[in-house]
């Protein structure tokens, strides 16, 4: 075992300019619902080429509000891939909708449009495309499918700011796209999220719903010289503070460079692991550019679950913070309690058995990446 420092699978990067931006906001008159929020929204919408961006408290709030604004409610069905973070599915449950878990493609680990099609019923209201690990879903097929059945296409791009599909930025493709700014994601606001949409009407609704369902905010009332306000819908307090958005703006300046760095790290992993027969990496189909939030590898073959467990343990003892993203959502106890059973999405379950996320973040040093590669090869017994 090496005595070298522990390598995390991902972590935030905070520099002096980030700290200065937060401190300047603390000295300003606006701690929340102020100019930093608006500026962050404007800059983020430019980055992902979306017409509108609405900043909220976290990525889960972004999903909840996107689904609420899309009109999802009790009795509706929402199609979600089995391999995602639980929040994607939970958001539909918050609204009383039913979740239909779609299977994934074995090479991209992404929502399989054919599986989504097989789940469509007259209760289906939306499909949630999760850009797992930063890889954009097959938006062309999912758009066509949504249009054919009159469904809303929601992107959960928590992993994918900076990703592209067919030359379009993720965030400008689905009807509504959500992002997360949790510290382990690409750029952070501490806690935070964003919803982007081309629809001015949906954007206005999101703004109202993030602030209790009240139609105007304090600054608008001040500007109009009035104290009167009206709650017109049942909304939430899903606001994000100016303090957080100041950090987000400062982080966003580095995001382009960070994605390039992640892409280089991914390329090196792919080159260094290409000769390992029992391992496959996530396919990046032609015309797509991943933002590489994660670098998942899949151990294949009949003993994949045992080999994955062994690789996890041996890499951890080498000081390497490997992780697993994700167990199919419906295998969680809460979902089992709702009646979902093992076997529902066979490809997801088979892929999950061999999944392992390798360290991936823009500060990962070349020498540390070499340690990860060597450790994984040793764990899989490749070099003896
Ligand atoms: C992180 C994440 C979320 C939730 O974001 P929070 O900001 O943690 O609430 C939702 N979906 C996916 C796929 C995520 O990775």
CSV table of C-alpha atoms and ligand atoms in Angstrom, one decimal:
chain,number,residue,atom,x,y,z
A,1,UNK,CA,0.0,0.0,0.0
A,2,UNK,CA,1.3,3.4,-0.9
A,3,UNK,CA,1.7,6.2,1.6
A,4,UNK,CA,0.7,8.9,-0.9
A,5,UNK,CA,-2.2,11.2,-0.3
A,6,UNK,CA,-5.8,10.0,-0.8
A,7,UNK,CA,-7.1,10.8,-4.3
A,8,UNK,CA,-10.9,11.8,-4.1
A,9,UNK,CA,-13.2,10.8,-7.0
A,10,UNK,CA,-14.2,14.4,-7.4
A,11,UNK,CA,-13.9,17.7,-5.5
A,12,UNK,CA,-14.5,21.4,-5.8
A,13,UNK,CA,-11.8,23.9,-6.7
A,14,UNK,CA,-12.0,27.3,-4.9
A,15,UNK,CA,-9.4,30.0,-5.5
A,16,UNK,CA,-8.9,33.5,-4.1
A,17,UNK,CA,-11.0,35.1,-6.8
A,18,UNK,CA,-14.0,32.9,-5.7
A,19,UNK,CA,-13.4,34.0,-2.1
A,20,UNK,CA,-13.1,37.7,-3.0
A,21,UNK,CA,-16.4,37.5,-5.0
A,22,UNK,CA,-18.2,36.0,-2.0
A,23,UNK,CA,-16.7,38.6,0.4
A,24,UNK,CA,-17.7,41.5,-1.9
A,25,UNK,CA,-21.3,40.2,-1.9
A,26,UNK,CA,-21.3,40.0,1.9
A,27,UNK,CA,-20.4,43.7,2.0
A,28,UNK,CA,-23.1,44.6,-0.5
A,29,UNK,CA,-26.7,45.5,0.4
A,30,UNK,CA,-28.1,42.4,-1.3
A,31,UNK,CA,-27.6,39.0,0.3
A,32,UNK,CA,-30.5,37.3,-1.6
A,33,UNK,CA,-32.9,38.1,-4.5
A,34,UNK,CA,-30.5,40.7,-5.7
A,35,UNK,CA,-28.2,41.5,-8.6
A,36,UNK,CA,-25.9,38.5,-8.3
A,37,UNK,CA,-28.8,36.1,-8.9
A,38,UNK,CA,-29.8,37.9,-12.1
A,39,UNK,CA,-26.2,38.2,-13.3
A,40,UNK,CA,-25.5,34.5,-12.7
A,41,UNK,CA,-28.7,33.6,-14.5
A,42,UNK,CA,-27.7,35.8,-17.5
A,43,UNK,CA,-24.1,34.4,-17.6
A,44,UNK,CA,-25.2,30.8,-17.3
A,45,UNK,CA,-27.9,31.2,-20.0
A,46,UNK,CA,-25.2,32.5,-22.3
A,47,UNK,CA,-22.9,29.6,-21.5
A,48,UNK,CA,-25.5,26.9,-22.3
A,49,UNK,CA,-27.1,29.0,-25.1
A,50,UNK,CA,-30.5,28.9,-23.4
A,51,UNK,CA,-33.0,31.8,-23.8
A,52,UNK,CA,-33.9,31.7,-20.1
A,53,UNK,CA,-32.2,30.5,-16.9
A,54,UNK,CA,-33.8,30.5,-13.4
A,55,UNK,CA,-31.5,29.9,-10.4
A,56,UNK,CA,-32.8,27.9,-7.5
A,57,UNK,CA,-31.7,26.5,-4.1
A,58,UNK,CA,-30.4,23.2,-5.4
A,59,UNK,CA,-30.6,20.7,-8.3
A,60,UNK,CA,-33.4,18.8,-6.7
A,61,UNK,CA,-35.5,22.0,-6.4
A,62,UNK,CA,-34.7,22.6,-10.1
A,63,UNK,CA,-36.2,19.2,-11.0
A,64,UNK,CA,-39.2,19.7,-8.7
A,65,UNK,CA,-40.0,23.1,-10.2
A,66,UNK,CA,-39.3,22.1,-13.8
A,67,UNK,CA,-41.8,19.2,-13.4
A,68,UNK,CA,-44.3,21.5,-11.6
A,69,UNK,CA,-44.1,24.2,-14.2
A,70,UNK,CA,-44.5,21.5,-16.9
A,71,UNK,CA,-47.9,20.7,-15.3
A,72,UNK,CA,-47.0,17.2,-13.9
A,73,UNK,CA,-49.3,16.1,-11.2
A,74,UNK,CA,-51.2,13.2,-9.6
A,75,UNK,CA,-52.0,10.4,-12.0
A,76,UNK,CA,-49.4,11.4,-14.5
A,77,UNK,CA,-46.5,9.1,-15.5
A,78,UNK,CA,-42.9,10.3,-15.8
A,79,UNK,CA,-40.3,8.2,-17.6
A,80,UNK,CA,-36.9,8.2,-15.9
A,81,UNK,CA,-33.8,6.1,-16.5
A,82,UNK,CA,-33.0,3.5,-13.8
A,83,UNK,CA,-29.4,4.6,-13.6
A,84,UNK,CA,-29.5,8.1,-12.1
A,85,UNK,CA,-29.3,9.8,-8.7
A,86,UNK,CA,-32.5,9.3,-6.7
A,87,UNK,CA,-33.5,12.9,-6.9
A,88,UNK,CA,-34.5,12.6,-10.6
A,89,UNK,CA,-37.3,10.1,-9.7
A,90,UNK,CA,-38.1,11.6,-6.3
A,91,UNK,CA,-39.1,14.9,-7.9
A,92,UNK,CA,-41.9,13.2,-9.8
A,93,UNK,CA,-43.1,11.6,-6.6
A,94,UNK,CA,-43.2,15.0,-4.8
A,95,UNK,CA,-45.9,15.9,-7.4
A,96,UNK,CA,-47.9,12.7,-6.9
A,97,UNK,CA,-46.9,11.4,-10.3
A,98,UNK,CA,-45.9,7.7,-11.0
A,99,UNK,CA,-42.3,6.9,-12.1
A,100,UNK,CA,-41.8,4.5,-14.9
A,101,UNK,CA,-38.2,3.3,-15.0
A,102,UNK,CA,-36.7,3.0,-18.4
A,103,UNK,CA,-33.7,0.8,-19.1
A,104,UNK,CA,-30.3,2.1,-20.4
A,105,UNK,CA,-28.2,1.3,-23.4
A,106,UNK,CA,-25.3,-1.0,-22.5
A,107,UNK,CA,-22.6,1.1,-24.3
A,108,UNK,CA,-23.5,4.7,-23.4
A,109,UNK,CA,-25.1,3.8,-20.0
A,110,UNK,CA,-27.8,6.3,-21.0
A,111,UNK,CA,-31.6,6.2,-21.2
A,112,UNK,CA,-32.6,3.8,-24.1
A,113,UNK,CA,-35.2,5.6,-26.3
A,114,UNK,CA,-36.6,2.2,-27.3
A,115,UNK,CA,-37.2,1.3,-23.7
A,116,UNK,CA,-38.8,4.8,-23.1
A,117,UNK,CA,-41.1,4.2,-26.1
A,118,UNK,CA,-42.2,0.8,-24.7
A,119,UNK,CA,-43.3,2.5,-21.5
A,120,UNK,CA,-45.5,5.3,-23.0
A,121,UNK,CA,-49.2,5.1,-22.0
A,122,UNK,CA,-52.0,7.6,-22.2
A,123,UNK,CA,-51.0,8.8,-18.7
A,124,UNK,CA,-47.4,9.6,-19.8
A,125,UNK,CA,-46.6,13.3,-19.4
A,126,UNK,CA,-42.8,13.6,-19.6
A,127,UNK,CA,-39.5,11.9,-20.3
A,128,UNK,CA,-36.5,12.9,-18.2
A,129,UNK,CA,-33.2,12.5,-20.1
A,130,UNK,CA,-30.3,12.2,-17.6
A,131,UNK,CA,-27.0,13.0,-19.1
A,132,UNK,CA,-25.3,10.4,-17.0
A,133,UNK,CA,-21.6,11.1,-16.2
A,134,UNK,CA,-21.8,14.2,-18.5
A,135,UNK,CA,-22.6,12.3,-21.7
A,136,UNK,CA,-25.6,13.8,-23.5
A,137,UNK,CA,-28.5,11.5,-24.1
A,138,UNK,CA,-29.8,10.7,-27.6
A,139,UNK,CA,-31.7,14.0,-27.8
A,140,UNK,CA,-32.6,13.5,-31.4
A,141,UNK,CA,-34.5,10.3,-30.7
A,142,UNK,CA,-36.0,11.6,-27.5
A,143,UNK,CA,-37.2,14.8,-29.1
A,144,UNK,CA,-38.8,12.9,-31.9
A,145,UNK,CA,-40.5,10.5,-29.4
A,146,UNK,CA,-41.7,13.4,-27.2
A,147,UNK,CA,-43.1,15.2,-30.2
A,148,UNK,CA,-44.8,12.0,-31.5
A,149,UNK,CA,-46.7,11.5,-28.2
A,150,UNK,CA,-47.0,15.2,-27.1
A,151,UNK,CA,-44.7,14.7,-24.1
A,152,UNK,CA,-42.6,17.2,-22.3
A,153,UNK,CA,-38.8,16.5,-22.6
A,154,UNK,CA,-36.9,17.4,-19.4
A,155,UNK,CA,-33.2,17.2,-19.3
A,156,UNK,CA,-31.5,16.4,-15.9
A,157,UNK,CA,-28.1,17.8,-16.9
A,158,UNK,CA,-26.7,17.9,-13.3
A,159,UNK,CA,-23.7,16.1,-14.8
A,160,UNK,CA,-23.5,17.9,-18.1
A,161,UNK,CA,-23.0,21.7,-18.1
A,162,UNK,CA,-20.7,22.3,-21.2
A,163,UNK,CA,-21.8,19.0,-22.9
A,164,UNK,CA,-22.9,19.2,-26.6
A,165,UNK,CA,-25.3,17.1,-28.8
A,166,UNK,CA,-25.1,17.7,-32.5
A,167,UNK,CA,-23.4,21.1,-32.0
A,168,UNK,CA,-26.1,22.3,-29.5
A,169,UNK,CA,-25.3,22.9,-25.9
A,170,UNK,CA,-27.0,20.8,-23.3
A,171,UNK,CA,-29.4,23.2,-21.7
A,172,UNK,CA,-30.7,24.5,-25.0
A,173,UNK,CA,-32.2,21.2,-26.3
A,174,UNK,CA,-34.9,19.9,-24.0
A,175,UNK,CA,-38.1,21.9,-23.1
A,176,UNK,CA,-36.7,22.3,-19.6
A,177,UNK,CA,-33.2,21.4,-18.4
A,178,UNK,CA,-32.0,21.3,-14.8
A,179,UNK,CA,-28.5,21.7,-13.4
A,180,UNK,CA,-26.9,21.2,-9.9
A,181,UNK,CA,-24.1,23.3,-8.3
A,182,UNK,CA,-23.4,20.9,-5.5
A,183,UNK,CA,-19.6,20.9,-4.7
A,184,UNK,CA,-19.0,17.6,-6.4
A,185,UNK,CA,-20.5,18.8,-9.7
A,186,UNK,CA,-18.7,20.9,-12.3
A,187,UNK,CA,-19.1,24.3,-10.8
A,188,UNK,CA,-20.4,25.0,-7.3
A,189,UNK,CA,-22.4,27.6,-5.5
A,190,UNK,CA,-22.2,25.6,-2.2
A,191,UNK,CA,-25.7,24.4,-2.8
A,192,UNK,CA,-27.6,25.6,-5.9
A,193,UNK,CA,-29.4,24.7,-9.1
A,194,UNK,CA,-30.7,26.1,-12.4
A,195,UNK,CA,-33.5,25.5,-14.8
A,196,UNK,CA,-33.1,26.6,-18.4
A,197,UNK,CA,-35.8,26.9,-21.0
A,198,UNK,CA,-36.5,28.5,-24.3
A,199,UNK,CA,-40.1,29.3,-23.2
A,200,UNK,CA,-40.6,32.7,-21.6
A,201,UNK,CA,-43.9,31.5,-20.2
A,202,UNK,CA,-42.3,28.6,-18.4
A,203,UNK,CA,-39.4,30.8,-17.2
A,204,UNK,CA,-42.0,33.3,-15.7
A,205,UNK,CA,-43.8,30.4,-14.0
A,206,UNK,CA,-40.5,29.0,-12.5
A,207,UNK,CA,-39.6,32.5,-11.1
A,208,UNK,CA,-43.0,32.7,-9.4
A,209,UNK,CA,-43.0,29.1,-8.1
A,210,UNK,CA,-39.5,29.5,-6.6
A,211,UNK,CA,-40.8,32.4,-4.4
A,212,UNK,CA,-44.0,31.0,-2.8
A,213,UNK,CA,-46.1,31.5,-6.0
A,214,UNK,CA,-46.0,35.3,-5.5
A,215,UNK,CA,-46.1,37.2,-8.8
A,216,UNK,CA,-43.6,40.0,-8.0
A,217,UNK,CA,-40.5,40.1,-6.0
A,218,UNK,CA,-39.4,42.8,-3.5
A,219,UNK,CA,-37.1,44.7,-5.9
A,220,UNK,CA,-39.9,44.9,-8.5
A,221,UNK,CA,-42.3,46.2,-5.9
A,222,UNK,CA,-39.7,48.8,-4.7
A,223,UNK,CA,-39.1,49.9,-8.3
A,224,UNK,CA,-42.8,50.2,-8.9
A,225,UNK,CA,-43.3,52.1,-5.6
A,226,UNK,CA,-45.9,49.7,-4.3
A,227,UNK,CA,-46.3,47.4,-1.3
A,228,UNK,CA,-49.0,45.2,-2.8
A,229,UNK,CA,-48.4,41.6,-3.8
A,230,UNK,CA,-50.5,38.6,-4.6
A,231,UNK,CA,-49.9,34.9,-4.2
A,232,UNK,CA,-51.4,33.3,-7.3
A,233,UNK,CA,-50.2,29.7,-7.0
A,234,UNK,CA,-48.9,27.3,-4.3
A,235,UNK,CA,-45.1,27.8,-4.6
A,236,UNK,CA,-42.1,27.1,-2.5
A,237,UNK,CA,-39.1,29.0,-1.0
A,238,UNK,CA,-36.6,27.6,-3.5
A,239,UNK,CA,-34.6,30.9,-3.8
A,240,UNK,CA,-30.8,30.9,-4.0
A,241,UNK,CA,-28.8,33.6,-2.2
A,242,UNK,CA,-26.7,36.3,-3.9
A,243,UNK,CA,-23.8,35.0,-1.8
A,244,UNK,CA,-24.0,31.6,-3.6
A,245,UNK,CA,-24.5,33.2,-7.0
A,246,UNK,CA,-21.4,35.4,-6.6
A,247,UNK,CA,-19.5,32.1,-6.1
A,248,UNK,CA,-21.3,30.6,-9.1
A,249,UNK,CA,-20.3,33.6,-11.4
A,250,UNK,CA,-16.7,33.3,-10.3
A,251,UNK,CA,-16.7,29.6,-10.9
A,252,UNK,CA,-18.4,29.9,-14.3
A,253,UNK,CA,-15.4,31.9,-15.6
A,254,UNK,CA,-13.3,28.8,-15.3
A,255,UNK,CA,-15.9,26.3,-16.5
A,256,UNK,CA,-14.8,26.2,-20.1
A,257,UNK,CA,-11.2,25.4,-19.2
A,258,UNK,CA,-12.3,22.8,-16.6
A,259,UNK,CA,-14.3,20.9,-19.2
A,260,UNK,CA,-11.3,20.8,-21.5
A,261,UNK,CA,-9.2,19.5,-18.6
A,262,UNK,CA,-11.9,16.8,-17.9
A,263,UNK,CA,-11.9,15.8,-21.5
A,264,UNK,CA,-8.1,15.3,-21.5
A,265,UNK,CA,-8.3,13.2,-18.4
A,266,UNK,CA,-11.0,11.1,-19.9
A,267,UNK,CA,-9.0,10.6,-23.1
A,268,UNK,CA,-6.0,9.4,-21.1
A,269,UNK,CA,-8.1,7.0,-19.1
A,270,UNK,CA,-9.6,5.6,-22.4
A,271,UNK,CA,-6.1,5.2,-24.0
A,272,UNK,CA,-4.6,3.6,-20.9
A,273,UNK,CA,-7.4,1.1,-20.3
A,274,UNK,CA,-8.3,0.2,-23.9
A,275,UNK,CA,-6.3,-3.0,-23.8
A,276,UNK,CA,-8.1,-4.4,-20.6
A,277,UNK,CA,-10.4,-7.1,-21.9
A,278,UNK,CA,-12.8,-7.3,-19.0
A,279,UNK,CA,-13.3,-3.5,-18.9
A,280,UNK,CA,-15.4,-1.2,-21.0
A,281,UNK,CA,-15.6,2.6,-20.8
A,282,UNK,CA,-18.6,4.8,-21.6
A,283,UNK,CA,-19.0,5.2,-25.3
A,284,UNK,CA,-19.1,8.8,-26.7
A,285,UNK,CA,-21.2,8.5,-29.8
A,286,UNK,CA,-20.4,10.6,-32.9
A,287,UNK,CA,-21.7,14.1,-32.7
A,288,UNK,CA,-21.7,14.2,-28.9
A,289,UNK,CA,-19.3,15.8,-26.5
A,290,UNK,CA,-19.3,14.7,-22.9
A,291,UNK,CA,-18.6,17.2,-20.1
A,292,UNK,CA,-17.2,14.2,-18.1
A,293,UNK,CA,-18.6,14.8,-14.6
A,294,UNK,CA,-17.7,11.2,-13.8
A,295,UNK,CA,-15.5,8.7,-15.5
A,296,UNK,CA,-17.4,5.4,-15.0
A,297,UNK,CA,-15.8,2.1,-16.1
A,298,UNK,CA,-17.7,-1.1,-16.4
A,299,UNK,CA,-16.3,-4.5,-15.5
A,300,UNK,CA,-17.9,-7.0,-17.8
A,301,UNK,CA,-18.3,-10.8,-17.7
A,302,UNK,CA,-20.0,-13.3,-15.4
A,303,UNK,CA,-18.2,-12.3,-12.2
A,304,UNK,CA,-18.5,-8.6,-12.7
A,305,UNK,CA,-20.1,-7.9,-9.3
A,306,UNK,CA,-17.4,-9.8,-7.4
A,307,UNK,CA,-14.6,-8.3,-9.5
A,308,UNK,CA,-16.1,-4.8,-8.9
A,309,UNK,CA,-16.2,-5.3,-5.2
A,310,UNK,CA,-12.6,-6.5,-5.2
A,311,UNK,CA,-11.4,-3.6,-7.4
A,312,UNK,CA,-13.3,-1.1,-5.1
A,313,UNK,CA,-11.6,-2.6,-2.0
A,314,UNK,CA,-8.2,-2.9,-3.4
A,315,UNK,CA,-8.2,0.6,-5.0
A,316,UNK,CA,-9.5,2.2,-1.7
A,317,UNK,CA,-6.6,0.5,0.1
A,318,UNK,CA,-4.3,2.1,-2.5
A,319,UNK,CA,-5.7,5.5,-1.4
A,320,UNK,CA,-7.9,6.0,-4.4
A,321,UNK,CA,-11.4,7.3,-3.9
A,322,UNK,CA,-13.3,5.2,-6.4
A,323,UNK,CA,-17.1,5.2,-6.0
A,324,UNK,CA,-20.2,3.7,-7.6
A,325,UNK,CA,-22.8,5.8,-9.5
A,326,UNK,CA,-25.5,4.5,-9.3
A,327,UNK,CA,-27.5,1.5,-8.1
A,328,UNK,CA,-30.7,1.4,-10.1
A,329,UNK,CA,-33.0,3.8,-8.3
A,330,UNK,CA,-35.9,1.2,-7.9
A,331,UNK,CA,-33.6,-1.1,-5.9
A,332,UNK,CA,-33.5,1.4,-3.0
A,333,UNK,CA,-35.7,0.3,-0.1
A,334,UNK,CA,-38.1,3.2,-0.4
A,335,UNK,CA,-38.8,2.3,-4.0
A,336,UNK,CA,-39.1,-1.5,-3.1
A,337,UNK,CA,-41.7,-0.3,-0.6
A,338,UNK,CA,-43.6,1.3,-3.5
A,339,UNK,CA,-43.8,-2.1,-5.2
A,340,UNK,CA,-40.9,-1.9,-7.7
A,341,UNK,CA,-39.0,-5.2,-8.0
A,342,UNK,CA,-35.6,-6.4,-9.1
A,343,UNK,CA,-35.5,-7.5,-12.7
A,344,UNK,CA,-37.4,-4.4,-13.9
A,345,UNK,CA,-34.5,-3.0,-16.0
A,346,UNK,CA,-32.1,-5.9,-16.8
A,347,UNK,CA,-29.5,-3.9,-18.7
A,348,UNK,CA,-29.3,-1.3,-15.9
A,349,UNK,CA,-28.9,-4.1,-13.3
A,350,UNK,CA,-26.2,-5.9,-15.3
A,351,UNK,CA,-24.3,-2.7,-16.0
A,352,UNK,CA,-24.6,-1.6,-12.4
A,353,UNK,CA,-23.0,-4.8,-11.2
A,354,UNK,CA,-19.7,-3.8,-12.8
A,355,UNK,CA,-19.8,0.0,-12.5
A,356,UNK,CA,-16.9,1.9,-10.9
A,357,UNK,CA,-16.3,5.7,-11.0
A,358,UNK,CA,-12.6,6.6,-11.3
A,359,UNK,CA,-11.3,9.9,-9.9
A,360,UNK,CA,-12.3,12.7,-12.3
A,361,UNK,CA,-11.9,16.4,-11.6
A,362,UNK,CA,-9.9,19.2,-13.3
A,363,UNK,CA,-7.3,19.4,-10.6
A,364,UNK,CA,-6.4,15.7,-10.9
A,365,UNK,CA,-2.6,15.6,-11.5
A,366,UNK,CA,-1.0,13.4,-14.2
A,367,UNK,CA,1.0,11.5,-11.6
A,368,UNK,CA,-2.2,10.8,-9.5
A,369,UNK,CA,-4.0,9.6,-12.6
A,370,UNK,CA,-1.1,7.2,-13.3
A,371,UNK,CA,-1.6,5.9,-9.7
A,372,UNK,CA,-5.3,5.3,-10.5
A,373,UNK,CA,-4.6,3.5,-13.7
A,374,UNK,CA,-1.9,1.3,-12.2
A,375,UNK,CA,-4.1,0.5,-9.2
A,376,UNK,CA,-7.0,-0.5,-11.4
A,377,UNK,CA,-4.9,-2.7,-13.7
A,378,UNK,CA,-3.4,-4.4,-10.6
A,379,UNK,CA,-6.8,-4.9,-9.1
A,380,UNK,CA,-8.0,-6.6,-12.3
A,381,UNK,CA,-4.7,-8.6,-12.6
A,382,UNK,CA,-4.0,-7.3,-16.0
A,383,UNK,CA,-0.3,-6.9,-15.8
A,384,UNK,CA,0.7,-10.3,-14.4
B,1,LIG,C1,-26.7,16.0,-8.0
B,1,LIG,C2,-27.8,15.5,-8.8
B,1,LIG,C3,-29.1,15.9,-8.6
B,1,LIG,C4,-29.5,16.8,-7.4
B,1,LIG,O1,-28.8,17.9,-7.2
B,1,LIG,P1,-28.7,18.6,-5.8
B,1,LIG,O2,-28.1,19.9,-6.1
B,1,LIG,O3,-27.8,17.8,-5.0
B,1,LIG,O4,-30.1,18.7,-5.2
B,1,LIG,C5,-30.1,15.5,-9.4
B,1,LIG,N1,-29.9,14.6,-10.4
B,1,LIG,C6,-28.6,14.2,-10.7
B,1,LIG,C7,-28.4,13.2,-11.8
B,1,LIG,C8,-27.6,14.6,-9.8
B,1,LIG,O5,-26.3,14.1,-10.1
